[in-house]
XYZ file of N, CA, C and O in Angstrom:
640
model
N -3.638 -19.549 40.612
C -4.667 -18.945 40.320
C -5.388 -18.387 41.801
O -5.962 -18.664 42.311
N -5.545 -16.928 41.835
C -6.018 -16.509 43.246
C -7.401 -16.348 42.922
O -8.298 -16.980 41.869
N -8.487 -16.575 44.145
C -9.695 -17.328 43.943
C -10.450 -16.044 44.144
O -10.091 -14.817 44.159
N -11.471 -15.735 43.690
C -12.238 -14.647 43.457
C -13.224 -14.199 44.060
O -13.418 -15.113 45.350
N -12.735 -12.960 44.580
C -13.221 -11.987 45.562
C -14.412 -11.199 45.161
O -14.386 -10.535 44.080
N -15.520 -11.857 45.555
C -16.923 -11.723 45.234
C -17.666 -10.714 46.161
O -17.800 -11.351 47.033
N -18.144 -9.628 46.030
C -18.735 -8.891 46.614
C -20.545 -8.807 45.614
O -20.701 -8.150 44.840
N -21.027 -9.525 46.417
C -22.612 -9.336 45.936
C -23.537 -8.276 47.082
O -23.705 -8.466 47.808
N -24.726 -7.592 46.183
C -24.986 -6.723 46.723
C -26.587 -6.809 46.321
O -26.960 -6.595 44.905
N -27.508 -6.492 47.334
C -28.782 -6.684 47.188
C -29.559 -5.520 47.503
O -28.931 -4.982 48.425
N -31.200 -5.347 47.189
C -31.298 -4.192 47.284
C -32.972 -4.574 48.104
O -33.903 -5.391 47.117
N -33.442 -4.068 49.232
C -35.285 -4.421 49.470
C -35.286 -3.079 50.002
O -34.607 -1.989 50.030
N -36.651 -2.942 50.131
C -37.277 -1.999 50.538
C -36.605 -1.509 51.779
O -36.870 -2.004 52.657
N -35.986 -0.442 52.243
C -35.612 0.361 53.023
C -34.034 -0.007 53.649
O -33.492 0.505 54.827
N -33.610 -1.050 52.823
C -32.392 -1.402 52.775
C -31.443 -2.068 51.918
O -32.336 -2.594 51.009
N -30.108 -2.350 52.165
C -29.330 -2.949 51.025
C -28.546 -3.959 51.659
O -27.602 -3.451 52.789
N -28.492 -4.760 51.608
C -27.245 -5.775 52.061
C -26.216 -6.612 50.842
O -26.466 -6.244 50.147
N -25.035 -6.550 51.863
C -24.198 -7.500 51.396
C -23.549 -8.469 51.507
O -23.805 -8.791 52.813
N -22.641 -9.542 50.687
C -21.798 -10.221 51.424
C -20.650 -10.286 50.846
O -20.595 -9.820 49.108
N -19.691 -10.654 51.066
C -18.371 -10.638 50.342
C -17.497 -12.072 50.890
O -17.664 -12.553 51.784
N -17.277 -12.964 49.312
C -16.700 -14.340 49.456
C -15.309 -14.423 48.886
O -15.437 -13.595 47.813
N -14.511 -14.747 49.336
C -13.314 -14.792 48.550
C -13.095 -16.563 48.033
O -13.332 -17.623 49.270
N -13.339 -17.030 47.235
C -13.472 -18.458 46.379
C -14.943 -18.562 46.942
O -16.079 -17.998 46.768
N -15.017 -19.671 47.968
C -16.472 -19.951 48.096
C -16.837 -19.983 49.835
O -17.382 -20.252 50.796
N -15.782 -19.542 50.455
C -15.729 -18.829 51.723
C -16.373 -17.170 52.338
O -15.898 -16.262 51.627
N -17.377 -17.362 52.971
C -18.061 -15.992 53.068
C -17.015 -15.386 54.225
O -16.414 -16.330 55.497
N -16.599 -14.344 53.915
C -15.708 -13.537 54.767
C -16.537 -11.975 55.564
O -15.823 -11.826 56.525
N -17.288 -11.530 54.975
C -17.963 -10.460 55.671
C -19.651 -10.520 54.917
O -19.755 -10.833 53.939
N -20.666 -9.464 55.666
C -21.831 -9.309 55.344
C -22.244 -8.192 56.107
O -22.020 -8.161 57.154
N -23.229 -7.574 55.625
C -24.063 -6.528 56.345
C -25.075 -6.072 55.790
O -25.366 -6.350 54.890
N -25.738 -4.930 56.570
C -27.116 -4.376 55.874
C -26.326 -2.817 55.837
O -26.040 -2.325 57.084
N -27.304 -1.890 55.283
C -27.054 -0.651 55.557
C -28.439 0.090 55.018
O -28.897 -0.277 53.911
N -28.822 1.015 55.786
C -30.598 1.670 55.768
C -29.761 2.985 54.889
O -30.343 3.533 54.190
N -28.710 3.499 54.912
C -28.449 4.516 54.460
C -28.116 4.283 53.005
O -28.593 5.280 52.399
N -27.403 3.411 52.774
C -27.281 3.217 51.055
C -29.047 3.008 50.273
O -28.905 3.265 49.539
N -30.059 2.731 51.028
C -31.222 2.261 50.549
C -32.203 4.015 50.495
O -33.130 3.904 50.098
N -31.324 4.868 51.048
C -32.426 6.369 50.969
C -32.279 7.083 49.736
O -33.428 7.568 49.424
N -31.209 6.606 48.585
C -31.151 7.634 47.346
C -30.221 6.635 46.725
O -29.409 5.820 47.120
N -30.276 6.750 45.163
C -29.371 6.450 44.475
C -27.567 6.996 44.630
O -26.837 6.528 44.886
N -27.772 8.397 45.213
C -26.632 8.891 45.478
C -26.034 8.217 46.411
O -24.715 7.800 46.943
N -26.633 7.768 47.836
C -26.268 7.282 49.044
C -26.042 5.818 48.774
O -24.802 5.353 49.379
N -26.752 4.910 47.810
C -25.867 3.740 47.489
C -24.749 3.811 46.535
O -23.805 3.212 47.085
N -24.785 4.509 45.967
C -23.417 5.065 44.876
C -22.261 4.784 46.192
O -20.929 4.610 46.055
N -22.265 6.045 47.004
C -21.196 6.514 48.089
C -21.183 5.069 48.873
O -20.047 4.905 48.985
N -22.260 4.190 49.340
C -21.792 3.136 50.120
C -21.268 2.150 49.197
O -20.443 1.533 49.749
N -21.898 1.784 47.929
C -20.862 0.470 47.358
C -19.585 1.243 47.202
O -18.786 0.349 47.123
N -19.197 2.215 46.811
C -17.810 2.951 46.804
C -16.776 2.384 47.815
O -15.675 2.187 47.820
N -17.576 2.820 49.116
C -16.747 2.341 50.222
C -16.251 0.899 50.573
O -15.629 0.219 50.806
N -17.434 0.148 50.130
C -17.136 -1.411 50.481
C -16.341 -1.870 49.271
O -15.608 -2.866 49.407
N -16.460 -1.466 48.148
C -15.436 -1.772 47.106
C -14.191 -0.964 47.274
O -12.894 -2.216 47.372
N -13.870 -0.034 48.317
C -12.665 0.568 48.697
C -11.998 -0.546 49.687
O -10.614 -0.823 50.018
N -12.837 -0.999 50.948
C -12.480 -1.872 52.342
C -12.578 -3.134 51.547
O -11.237 -3.566 52.175
N -13.043 -3.786 50.622
C -13.023 -5.072 50.632
C -12.085 -5.693 49.669
O -11.863 -6.785 49.371
N -12.165 -4.820 48.455
C -11.151 -4.842 47.256
C -11.617 -6.182 46.178
O -10.935 -7.306 46.071
N -13.160 -6.452 46.287
C -13.707 -7.496 45.264
C -13.263 -7.450 43.896
O -12.760 -6.246 43.134
N -13.006 -8.761 42.915
C -12.930 -8.586 41.696
C -14.237 -8.809 40.637
O -14.286 -7.909 39.518
N -14.948 -9.015 41.552
C -16.851 -8.787 40.913
C -17.734 -8.518 41.925
O -17.592 -8.546 42.927
N -18.396 -7.654 41.451
C -19.494 -6.825 41.917
C -20.850 -7.752 41.410
O -20.973 -7.662 40.255
N -21.417 -8.405 41.939
C -22.641 -8.910 41.999
C -24.078 -7.967 42.223
O -24.127 -7.992 43.492
N -25.173 -7.865 41.041
C -26.174 -7.569 41.704
C -27.652 -7.945 40.570
O -27.181 -8.877 39.961
N -28.154 -7.611 41.084
C -29.873 -8.076 39.958
C -29.838 -7.933 38.911
O -29.905 -6.375 38.720
N -29.974 -8.697 38.171
C -30.630 -7.932 36.628
C -31.942 -7.096 36.721
O -32.743 -7.834 37.473
N -31.889 -6.198 36.268
C -33.167 -5.273 35.915
C -33.686 -5.436 34.457
O -33.423 -4.955 33.549
N -34.378 -6.661 34.486
C -35.127 -7.345 33.412
C -36.231 -7.684 33.868
O -36.889 -6.813 35.068
N -37.396 -8.338 32.844
C -38.797 -8.478 33.229
C -38.796 -9.559 34.463
O -40.110 -9.561 35.160
N -37.921 -10.432 34.785
C -37.881 -11.199 35.654
C -37.468 -10.789 37.264
O -37.693 -10.806 38.319
N -37.200 -9.327 37.359
C -36.821 -8.494 38.436
C -38.407 -7.811 38.956
O -38.912 -6.892 37.998
N -38.352 -8.007 40.414
C -40.080 -7.558 40.541
C -39.766 -6.685 41.870
O -40.686 -6.470 42.788
N -38.504 -5.963 41.539
C -38.366 -4.460 42.572
C -39.086 -3.560 42.090
O -39.197 -3.291 41.029
N -39.800 -2.850 43.391
C -40.062 -1.537 42.756
C -39.117 -0.257 42.052
O -37.781 -0.481 42.271
N -39.805 0.746 41.979
C -38.894 1.383 41.076
C -37.533 1.837 41.586
O -36.597 2.549 41.374
N -38.144 2.470 42.946
C -37.131 3.105 44.171
C -35.972 2.139 44.015
O -34.590 2.306 43.581
N -36.303 0.635 44.371
C -35.262 -0.324 44.641
C -34.276 -0.667 43.098
O -33.076 -0.469 42.937
N -35.213 -0.378 42.204
C -34.607 -0.273 41.089
C -33.510 0.647 40.604
O -32.374 0.570 39.880
N -33.963 1.850 40.879
C -32.575 2.736 40.657
C -32.039 2.881 41.456
O -30.707 3.421 41.371
N -31.896 2.188 42.801
C -30.672 1.981 43.610
C -29.970 0.848 43.053
O -28.668 0.930 43.214
N -30.421 -0.289 42.465
C -29.729 -1.133 41.847
C -28.674 -0.671 40.638
O -27.664 -0.796 40.545
N -29.279 0.188 39.771
C -28.830 0.622 38.707
C -27.369 1.640 39.590
O -26.530 1.682 38.448
N -27.676 2.364 40.401
C -26.425 3.315 41.080
C -25.244 2.165 41.551
O -24.302 2.825 41.225
N -26.063 1.065 42.077
C -24.902 0.000 42.489
C -23.737 -0.388 41.230
O -22.723 -0.382 41.543
N -24.882 -0.802 39.911
C -24.378 -0.951 39.474
C -23.176 -0.737 38.396
O -22.377 -0.509 37.898
N -23.601 0.985 38.619
C -22.943 1.656 37.627
C -21.388 2.388 38.654
O -20.288 2.270 37.925
N -21.772 2.324 39.800
C -20.657 2.247 40.546
C -19.629 1.223 40.703
O -18.040 1.570 40.193
N -20.054 0.051 40.486
C -19.298 -1.108 40.322
C -18.261 -1.275 38.757
O -17.300 -1.156 38.473
N -19.480 -0.385 38.033
C -18.737 -0.529 36.310
C -17.784 0.542 36.538
O -16.908 0.432 35.554
N -17.444 1.901 37.429
C -16.715 2.817 37.296
C -15.151 2.724 37.737
O -14.516 2.859 38.053
N -15.237 1.536 38.304
C -14.461 0.767 39.380
C -13.412 -0.081 38.602
O -14.570 -0.962 37.650
N -12.468 -0.528 38.728
C -12.030 -1.623 38.169
C -12.190 -3.185 38.953
O -11.279 -4.149 39.341
N -13.409 -3.610 38.557
C -13.830 -4.757 38.844
C -14.817 -5.167 37.671
O -15.596 -4.394 37.302
N -15.160 -6.438 37.914
C -16.405 -6.830 36.787
C -17.734 -6.843 37.281
O -17.806 -7.070 38.742
N -18.262 -5.872 36.887
C -19.872 -5.665 37.169
C -20.769 -6.787 36.485
O -20.893 -7.253 35.120
N -21.169 -7.811 37.606
C -22.007 -8.919 36.976
C -23.163 -8.752 37.151
O -23.769 -8.963 38.843
N -24.802 -8.972 36.465
C -25.940 -8.562 36.615
C -26.578 -9.884 36.692
O -26.433 -10.393 35.369
N -27.118 -10.522 37.865
C -28.037 -11.706 37.574
C -29.157 -11.625 37.789
O -29.839 -10.948 38.603
N -29.944 -12.674 37.100
C -31.227 -12.796 37.243
C -31.765 -13.291 38.669
O -30.850 -14.285 38.848
N -32.560 -12.897 39.971
C -32.665 -13.774 41.090
C -33.147 -14.725 41.005
O -34.450 -14.731 40.726
N -32.513 -16.393 40.880
C -33.577 -17.353 40.412
C -34.478 -17.849 41.728
O -33.178 -18.301 42.859
N -35.515 -18.019 42.254
C -35.914 -18.486 43.577
C -35.840 -20.239 43.458
O -36.891 -20.681 42.607
N -34.961 -20.942 44.141
C -34.799 -22.422 43.807
C -35.703 -23.026 44.963
O -35.783 -24.050 44.985
N -36.188 -22.080 45.724
C -36.726 -22.162 47.472
C -38.312 -21.697 47.000
O -38.386 -20.750 46.748
N -39.287 -22.493 47.869
C -40.540 -21.945 47.771
C -40.953 -20.674 48.254
O -41.797 -19.799 48.307
N -39.786 -20.468 49.441
C -40.221 -19.115 49.893
C -38.524 -18.648 50.467
O -37.468 -19.569 50.363
N -38.242 -17.006 50.367
C -37.123 -16.713 50.653
C -36.565 -17.204 52.287
O -35.208 -17.318 52.521
N -37.513 -17.455 53.052
C -37.301 -18.363 54.513
C -36.679 -19.636 54.389
O -35.596 -19.797 54.918
N -37.285 -20.328 53.427
C -36.518 -21.371 52.894
C -35.373 -21.608 52.502
O -34.221 -22.220 52.591
N -34.806 -20.781 51.741
C -33.622 -20.485 50.913
C -32.882 -19.920 52.262
O -31.514 -20.488 51.972
N -33.009 -18.872 52.902
C -31.983 -18.654 53.914
C -31.733 -19.507 54.755
O -30.712 -19.571 55.149
N -32.435 -20.068 55.084
C -32.160 -21.709 56.412
C -30.913 -22.698 55.405
O -30.063 -22.930 55.967
N -31.458 -22.674 54.036
C -30.453 -23.605 53.625
C -28.918 -22.649 53.220
O -28.181 -23.543 53.284
N -29.102 -21.700 53.015
C -27.988 -20.720 52.969
C -27.097 -20.794 54.136
O -25.884 -20.964 54.330
N -28.405 -20.797 55.242
C -27.294 -20.850 56.708
C -26.736 -21.851 57.124
O -25.832 -22.336 57.731
N -27.401 -23.388 56.301
C -26.610 -24.409 56.733
C -25.619 -24.589 55.858
O -24.637 -25.046 56.506
N -25.279 -23.847 54.742
C -24.028 -24.145 54.075
C -23.079 -22.966 54.671
O -21.800 -23.156 54.586
N -23.503 -21.902 54.778
C -22.492 -20.701 55.865
C -23.270 -20.761 56.945
O -23.852 -19.731 57.773
N -22.452 -21.756 57.986
C -23.067 -21.385 59.560
C -22.222 -20.018 60.162
O -23.563 -20.157 61.131
N -21.577 -19.792 60.031
C -21.510 -18.155 60.557
C -22.795 -17.125 60.410
O -22.918 -16.405 61.062
N -23.569 -17.788 59.562
C -24.796 -16.748 59.039
C -26.095 -17.268 60.071
O -27.269 -16.925 60.218
N -26.144 -18.266 60.772
C -26.756 -18.851 61.622
C -27.735 -17.787 62.255
O -28.884 -17.702 62.586
N -26.903 -16.775 62.960
C -27.072 -16.000 63.958
C -28.086 -14.940 62.946
O -28.612 -13.805 64.159
N -28.266 -15.016 61.881
C -28.683 -13.482 61.180
C -29.694 -14.071 60.262
O -30.837 -13.820 59.774
N -30.250 -15.480 60.483
C -31.377 -16.367 59.792
C -32.630 -15.117 60.403
O -33.068 -15.517 61.299
N -33.452 -15.134 59.362
C -34.964 -14.276 59.857
C -35.479 -15.518 59.901
O -35.813 -16.098 59.473
N -36.785 -15.010 61.099
C -37.602 -15.798 61.459
C -38.655 -15.416 60.340
O -39.206 -14.299 60.123
N -39.564 -16.370 59.988
C -40.757 -16.540 59.097
C -41.859 -15.511 60.109
O -42.202 -15.646 60.673
N -42.381 -14.835 58.938
C -42.992 -13.436 59.642
C -44.310 -13.872 59.145
O -44.960 -14.336 58.243
N -45.466 -13.060 60.020
C -46.637 -13.423 59.966
C -47.274 -12.462 58.936
O -46.190 -11.193 58.691
N -48.116 -12.468 58.161
C -48.439 -11.576 57.046
C -48.838 -10.092 57.463
O -48.736 -9.039 56.811
N -48.864 -9.496 58.534
C -48.732 -8.514 59.258
C -47.524 -7.809 59.625
O -47.536 -6.473 59.798
N -46.938 -8.509 59.687
C -45.270 -8.208 60.095
C -44.440 -7.477 59.086
O -44.292 -7.988 58.141
N -43.742 -6.459 59.326
C -42.577 -5.951 58.355
C -41.868 -7.156 57.996
O -41.506 -8.311 59.119
N -41.084 -7.357 56.636
C -40.109 -8.014 56.602
C -38.702 -8.130 57.244
O -38.185 -6.527 57.263
N -38.226 -9.226 57.777
C -37.279 -9.305 58.519
C -35.857 -8.014 57.922
O -35.679 -8.656 56.767
N -35.260 -7.526 58.692
C -34.000 -6.673 57.796
C -32.983 -7.495 57.578
O -31.957 -7.401 56.323
N -32.762 -8.827 57.862
C -31.620 -9.565 57.416
C -31.931 -10.427 56.170
O -31.152 -10.827 55.507
N -33.399 -10.172 55.677
C -33.418 -11.301 54.321
C -32.300 -10.570 53.249
O -32.091 -11.324 52.296
N -32.428 -9.300 53.286
C -31.383 -8.954 52.413
C -30.122 -9.578 52.186
O -29.462 -9.808 51.258
N -29.646 -9.919 53.225
C -28.458 -10.420 53.706
C -28.087 -11.917 52.709
O -27.307 -11.991 51.609
N -29.110 -12.800 52.808
C -29.479 -14.087 52.256
C -29.878 -13.530 50.594
O -29.306 -14.532 50.073
N -30.252 -13.011 50.571
C -30.652 -12.446 49.110
C -29.506 -12.263 48.233
O -29.008 -12.631 46.726
N -28.475 -11.206 48.770
C -27.017 -11.554 48.296
C -26.205 -12.451 48.299
O -26.043 -12.555 47.320
N -26.599 -13.101 49.131
C -25.861 -14.371 49.243
C -26.084 -15.275 48.256
O -25.535 -15.954 47.555
N -27.236 -15.247 47.830
C -28.095 -16.205 46.913
C -27.483 -15.593 45.251
O -27.463 -16.148 44.306
N -27.505 -14.271 45.128
C -26.915 -13.310 44.097
C -25.665 -14.121 43.724
O -25.031 -14.700 42.444
N -24.672 -13.906 45.168
C -23.340 -14.532 44.879
C -23.281 -15.923 44.316
O -22.518 -16.385 43.568
N -24.213 -16.722 45.133
C -24.190 -18.256 44.518
C -24.244 -18.338 43.096
O -24.101 -19.449 42.490
N -25.232 -17.599 42.507
C -25.574 -17.450 41.122
C -24.390 -17.850 40.355
O -23.872 -18.339 38.969
N -23.488 -17.024 40.530
C -22.294 -16.378 40.349
C -20.979 -17.483 40.035
O -20.706 -18.374 39.047
N -21.005 -18.154 41.619
C -20.279 -19.072 42.150
C -20.396 -20.529 41.501
O -19.623 -21.078 41.091
N -21.907 -20.649 41.332
C -22.344 -22.050 40.930
C -22.036 -21.964 39.486
O -21.876 -23.390 38.950
N -22.496 -21.157 38.405
C -21.709 -21.370 37.071
C -21.095 -19.986 36.721
O -21.560 -19.619 35.872
N -19.998 -20.207 37.207
C -19.288 -18.899 36.919
C -18.812 -18.720 35.464
O -18.986 -17.256 34.795
N -18.473 -19.374 34.571
C -17.850 -19.540 33.191
C -19.360 -18.795 32.545
O -18.877 -17.621 31.939
N -20.682 -19.169 32.292
C -21.579 -18.324 31.470
C -22.125 -17.006 32.198
O -21.721 -16.317 31.542
N -21.975 -16.759 33.363
C -22.179 -15.540 34.048
C -21.367 -14.284 33.921
O -20.995 -13.343 33.446
N -19.769 -15.067 33.888
C -18.700 -13.937 33.822
C -18.284 -13.882 32.611
O -18.067 -12.811 32.144
N -18.519 -14.745 31.669
C -18.118 -14.786 30.176
C -19.537 -13.946 29.508
O -18.918 -12.857 28.787
N -20.220 -13.469 29.854
C -21.484 -12.387 29.481
C -21.208 -11.258 30.070
O -21.285 -10.272 29.423
N -20.766 -11.068 31.222
C -20.809 -9.475 31.701
C -19.433 -9.089 31.336
O -18.974 -8.183 30.602
N -18.193 -10.224 30.616
C -17.155 -9.536 30.064
C -17.584 -9.192 28.598
O -16.577 -8.515 28.046
N -18.198 -10.151 27.801
C -18.217 -9.654 26.370
C -19.299 -8.463 26.025
O -19.288 -7.426 26.571
């Protein structure tokens, strides 16, 4: 059986990030400021990523009561999910579960698991600094991990 090709896409203020895994191996990652400009731009960028990477599964954050994103970010997440839905891929929406006290600690743990991301590790910000742009990559990887850790319930729910 071929390994799952998982494209996870996360949205933050002013940027959209993705990670692409084949099985449990990280193959590609990046961010886009263009995709964060509007739902239309997000859909275009998502389609480009789907065309280039050929995933079996696209993972986004579930837009439910646990989602603490702003309205614009939620619109962009919706556009990403709709784009995935219109392709021949499984569209999975998961709640972003925070297993760590902060996103920086989560990023450090993920960088230990995926050493290629160590250079992308965001520095913890001071209260007056803007959020580092690379945090969205680790958020996308966290979403992918949610599916890879427990694929049966997540994928079964998406297929049903």
